[in-house]
mmCIF file of C-alpha atoms in Angstrom:
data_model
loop_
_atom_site.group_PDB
_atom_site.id
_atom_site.type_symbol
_atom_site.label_atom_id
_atom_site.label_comp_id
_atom_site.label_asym_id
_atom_site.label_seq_id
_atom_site.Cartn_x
_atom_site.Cartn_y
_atom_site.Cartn_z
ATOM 1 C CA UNK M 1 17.285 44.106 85.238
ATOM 2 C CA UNK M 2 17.884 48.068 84.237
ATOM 3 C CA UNK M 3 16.996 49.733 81.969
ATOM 4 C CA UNK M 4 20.302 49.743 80.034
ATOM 5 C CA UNK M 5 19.941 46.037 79.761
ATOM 6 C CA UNK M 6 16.572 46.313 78.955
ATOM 7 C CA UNK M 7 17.694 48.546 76.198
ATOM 8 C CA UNK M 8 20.624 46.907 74.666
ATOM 9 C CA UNK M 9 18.511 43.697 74.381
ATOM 10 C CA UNK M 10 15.865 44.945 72.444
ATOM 11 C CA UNK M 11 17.937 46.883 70.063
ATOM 12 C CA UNK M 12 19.690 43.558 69.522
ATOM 13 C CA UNK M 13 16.554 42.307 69.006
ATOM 14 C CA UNK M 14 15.542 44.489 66.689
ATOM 15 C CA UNK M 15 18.619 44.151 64.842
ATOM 16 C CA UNK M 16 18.394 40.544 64.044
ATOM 17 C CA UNK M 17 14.897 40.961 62.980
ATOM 18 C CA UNK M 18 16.077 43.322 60.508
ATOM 19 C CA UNK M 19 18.730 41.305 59.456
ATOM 20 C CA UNK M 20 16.169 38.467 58.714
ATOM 21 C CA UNK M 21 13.791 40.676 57.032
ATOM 22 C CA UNK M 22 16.003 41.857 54.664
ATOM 23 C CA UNK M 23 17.932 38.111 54.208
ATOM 24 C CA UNK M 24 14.386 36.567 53.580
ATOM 25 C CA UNK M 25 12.682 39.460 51.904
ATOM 26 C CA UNK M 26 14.589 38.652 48.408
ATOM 27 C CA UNK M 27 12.909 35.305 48.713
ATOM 28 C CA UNK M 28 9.218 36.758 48.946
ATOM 29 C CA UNK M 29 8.285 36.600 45.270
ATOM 30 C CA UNK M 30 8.346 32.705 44.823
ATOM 31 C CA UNK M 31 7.462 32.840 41.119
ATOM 32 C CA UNK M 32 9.293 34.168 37.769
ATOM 33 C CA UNK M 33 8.723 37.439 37.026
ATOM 34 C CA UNK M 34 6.918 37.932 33.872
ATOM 35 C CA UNK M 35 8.402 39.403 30.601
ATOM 36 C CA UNK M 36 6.039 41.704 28.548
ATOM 37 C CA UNK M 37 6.775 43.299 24.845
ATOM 38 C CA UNK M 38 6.407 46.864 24.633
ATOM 39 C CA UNK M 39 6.134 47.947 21.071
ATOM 40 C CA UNK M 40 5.331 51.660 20.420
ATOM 41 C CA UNK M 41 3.580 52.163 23.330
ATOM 42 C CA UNK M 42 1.656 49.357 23.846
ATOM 43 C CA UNK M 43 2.188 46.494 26.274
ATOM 44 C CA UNK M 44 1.639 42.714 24.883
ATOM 45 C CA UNK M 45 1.442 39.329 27.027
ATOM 46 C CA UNK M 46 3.201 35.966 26.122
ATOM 47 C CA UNK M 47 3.290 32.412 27.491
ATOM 48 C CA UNK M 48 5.025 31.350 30.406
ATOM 49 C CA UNK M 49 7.553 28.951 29.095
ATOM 50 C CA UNK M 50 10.205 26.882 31.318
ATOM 51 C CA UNK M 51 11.479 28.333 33.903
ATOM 52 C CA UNK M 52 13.535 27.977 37.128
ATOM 53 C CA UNK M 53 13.076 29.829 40.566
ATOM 54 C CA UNK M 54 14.886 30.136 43.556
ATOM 55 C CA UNK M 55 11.807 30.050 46.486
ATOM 56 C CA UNK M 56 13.892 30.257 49.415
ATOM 57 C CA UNK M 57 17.794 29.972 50.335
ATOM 58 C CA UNK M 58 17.346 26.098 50.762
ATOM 59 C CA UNK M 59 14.186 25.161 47.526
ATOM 60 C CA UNK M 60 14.126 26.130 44.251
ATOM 61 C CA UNK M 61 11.410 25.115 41.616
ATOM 62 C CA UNK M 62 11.982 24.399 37.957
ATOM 63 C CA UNK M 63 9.480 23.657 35.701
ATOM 64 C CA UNK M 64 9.666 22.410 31.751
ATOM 65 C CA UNK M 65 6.969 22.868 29.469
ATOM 66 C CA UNK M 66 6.691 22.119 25.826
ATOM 67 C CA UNK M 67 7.649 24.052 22.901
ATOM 68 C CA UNK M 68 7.237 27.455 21.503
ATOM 69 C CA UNK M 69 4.636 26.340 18.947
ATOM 70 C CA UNK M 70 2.989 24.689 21.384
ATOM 71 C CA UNK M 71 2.984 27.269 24.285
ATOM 72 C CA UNK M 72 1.558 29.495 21.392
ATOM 73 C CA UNK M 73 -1.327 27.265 20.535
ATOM 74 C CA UNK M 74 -2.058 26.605 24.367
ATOM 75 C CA UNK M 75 -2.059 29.801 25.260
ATOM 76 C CA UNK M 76 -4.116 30.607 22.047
ATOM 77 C CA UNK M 77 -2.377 33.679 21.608
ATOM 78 C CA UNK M 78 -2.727 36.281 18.676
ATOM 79 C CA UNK M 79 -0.301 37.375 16.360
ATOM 80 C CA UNK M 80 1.525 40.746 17.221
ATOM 81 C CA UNK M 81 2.374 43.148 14.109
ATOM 82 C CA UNK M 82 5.331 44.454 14.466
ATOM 83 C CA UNK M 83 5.869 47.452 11.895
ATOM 84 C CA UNK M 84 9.082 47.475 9.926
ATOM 85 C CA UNK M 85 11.287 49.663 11.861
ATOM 86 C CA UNK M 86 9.252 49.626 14.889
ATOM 87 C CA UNK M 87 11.431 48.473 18.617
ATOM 88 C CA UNK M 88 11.040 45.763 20.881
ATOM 89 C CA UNK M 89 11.621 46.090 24.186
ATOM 90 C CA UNK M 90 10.904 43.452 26.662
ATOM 91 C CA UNK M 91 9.627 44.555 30.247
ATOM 92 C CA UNK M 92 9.804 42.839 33.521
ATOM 93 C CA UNK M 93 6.703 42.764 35.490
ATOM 94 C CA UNK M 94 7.143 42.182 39.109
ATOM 95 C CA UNK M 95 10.877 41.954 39.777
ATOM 96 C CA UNK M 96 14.032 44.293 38.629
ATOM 97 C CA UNK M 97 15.144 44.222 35.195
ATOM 98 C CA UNK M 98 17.848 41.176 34.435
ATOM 99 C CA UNK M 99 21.003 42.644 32.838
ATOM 100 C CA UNK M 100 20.511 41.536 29.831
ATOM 101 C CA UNK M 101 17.555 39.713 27.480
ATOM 102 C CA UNK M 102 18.067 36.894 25.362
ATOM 103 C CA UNK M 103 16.122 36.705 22.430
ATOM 104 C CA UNK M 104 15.301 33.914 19.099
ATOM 105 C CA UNK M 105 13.309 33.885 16.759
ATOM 106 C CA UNK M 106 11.510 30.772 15.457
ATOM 107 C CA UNK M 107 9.614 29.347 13.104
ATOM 108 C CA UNK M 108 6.517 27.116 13.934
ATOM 109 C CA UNK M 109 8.433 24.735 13.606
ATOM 110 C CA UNK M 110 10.809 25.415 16.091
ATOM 111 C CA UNK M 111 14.305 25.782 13.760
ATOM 112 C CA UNK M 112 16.069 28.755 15.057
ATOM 113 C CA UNK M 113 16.458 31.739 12.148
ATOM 114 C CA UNK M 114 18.111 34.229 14.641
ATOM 115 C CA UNK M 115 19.388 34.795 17.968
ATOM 116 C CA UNK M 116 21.057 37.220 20.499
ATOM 117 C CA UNK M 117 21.027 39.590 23.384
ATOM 118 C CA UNK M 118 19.698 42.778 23.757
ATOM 119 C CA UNK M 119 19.745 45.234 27.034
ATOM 120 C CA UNK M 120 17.351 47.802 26.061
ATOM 121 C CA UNK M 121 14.889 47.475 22.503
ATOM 122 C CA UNK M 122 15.913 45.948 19.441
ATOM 123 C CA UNK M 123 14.900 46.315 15.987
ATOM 124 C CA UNK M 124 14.014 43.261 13.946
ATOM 125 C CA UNK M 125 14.709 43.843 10.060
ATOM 126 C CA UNK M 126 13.318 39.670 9.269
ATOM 127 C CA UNK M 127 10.099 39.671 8.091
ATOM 128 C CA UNK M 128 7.462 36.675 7.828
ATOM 129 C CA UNK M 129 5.681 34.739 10.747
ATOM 130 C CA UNK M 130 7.554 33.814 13.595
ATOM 131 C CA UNK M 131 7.462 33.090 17.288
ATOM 132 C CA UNK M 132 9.678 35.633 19.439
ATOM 133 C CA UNK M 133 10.956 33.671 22.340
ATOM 134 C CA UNK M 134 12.732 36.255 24.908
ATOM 135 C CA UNK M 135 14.153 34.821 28.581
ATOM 136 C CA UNK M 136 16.375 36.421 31.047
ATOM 137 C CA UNK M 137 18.027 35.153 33.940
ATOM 138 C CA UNK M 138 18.157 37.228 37.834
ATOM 139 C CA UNK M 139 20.356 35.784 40.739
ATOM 140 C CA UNK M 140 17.189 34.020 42.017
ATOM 141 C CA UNK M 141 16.484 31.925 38.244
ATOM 142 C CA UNK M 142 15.415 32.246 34.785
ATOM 143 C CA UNK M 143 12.187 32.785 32.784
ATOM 144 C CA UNK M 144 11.258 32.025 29.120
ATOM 145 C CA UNK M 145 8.512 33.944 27.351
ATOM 146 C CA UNK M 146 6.915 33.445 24.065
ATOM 147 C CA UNK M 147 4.960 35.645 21.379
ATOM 148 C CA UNK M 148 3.648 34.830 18.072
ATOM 149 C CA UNK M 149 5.233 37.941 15.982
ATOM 150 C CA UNK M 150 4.371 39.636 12.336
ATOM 151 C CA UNK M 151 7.523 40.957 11.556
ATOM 152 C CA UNK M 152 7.887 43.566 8.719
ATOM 153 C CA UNK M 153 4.175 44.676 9.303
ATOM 154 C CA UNK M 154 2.773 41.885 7.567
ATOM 155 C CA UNK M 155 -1.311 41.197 7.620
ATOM 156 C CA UNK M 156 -2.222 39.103 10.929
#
């Protein structure tokens, strides 16, 4: 064989490695990402609620988990004070950020008082004792996060 040959069949080689390494390398974080609350400079964690994940091009994993009350007491998280006036703004850890956030606002007993979208930080003008549930969705799946919230500044 020359070296021409030699040549053109390693490039091609080469080639269809890169082609596979970029095809499989969207598929080499196999769990959600997780969503984080940064409020005036600090960084708080949630609970992993249900989710669904795209592992590969041909599996996907979905898991349900009980409710936001629930995932709170689980989790035994602490409240969060939010200060009247203060922003919200949810961070991705691990993956890019989705387009948009989704966002409600619960009581501990799960009824719904509020609920929207946001794309950057939102300010919350409710005050009381809730539980902030915020999920996004990527191409790959969706993620749900939950955080006990003192809205208004209220005493933990």
């Amino acid at each position: 064989m020359d070296m021409e040959k030699v040549y053109k069949v390693f490039v091609g080689l080469v080639a269809v490695a890169a082609l596979g390494f970029v095809f499989y390398s969207n598929y080499m974080v196999v769990e959600p990402p997780e969503i984080v609350l940064e409020i005036e400079d600090q960084t708080f964690k949630g609970a992993d609620g249900s989710n669904c994940w795209k592992r590969s091009p041909f599996s996907a994993r979905c898991v349900d988990t009980i409710g936001p009350a629930g995932l709170v007491e689980m989790a035994e998280l602490e409240n969060i004070s939010v200060e009247g006036g203060a922003y919200i703004e949810p961070e991705t850890v691990g993956y890019r950020e989705p387009k948009t956030y989704q966002y409600r606002i619960l009581t501990y007993n799960n009824s719904v008082v509020e609920q929207g979208s946001f794309t950057d930080r939102k300010q919350f003008t409710r005050t009381g004792h809730y539980i902030l549930e915020i999920s996004a969705n990527w191409d790959r799946g969706d993620a749900h996060f939950v955080f006990p919230v003192a809205l208004g500044g209220l005493d933990i």
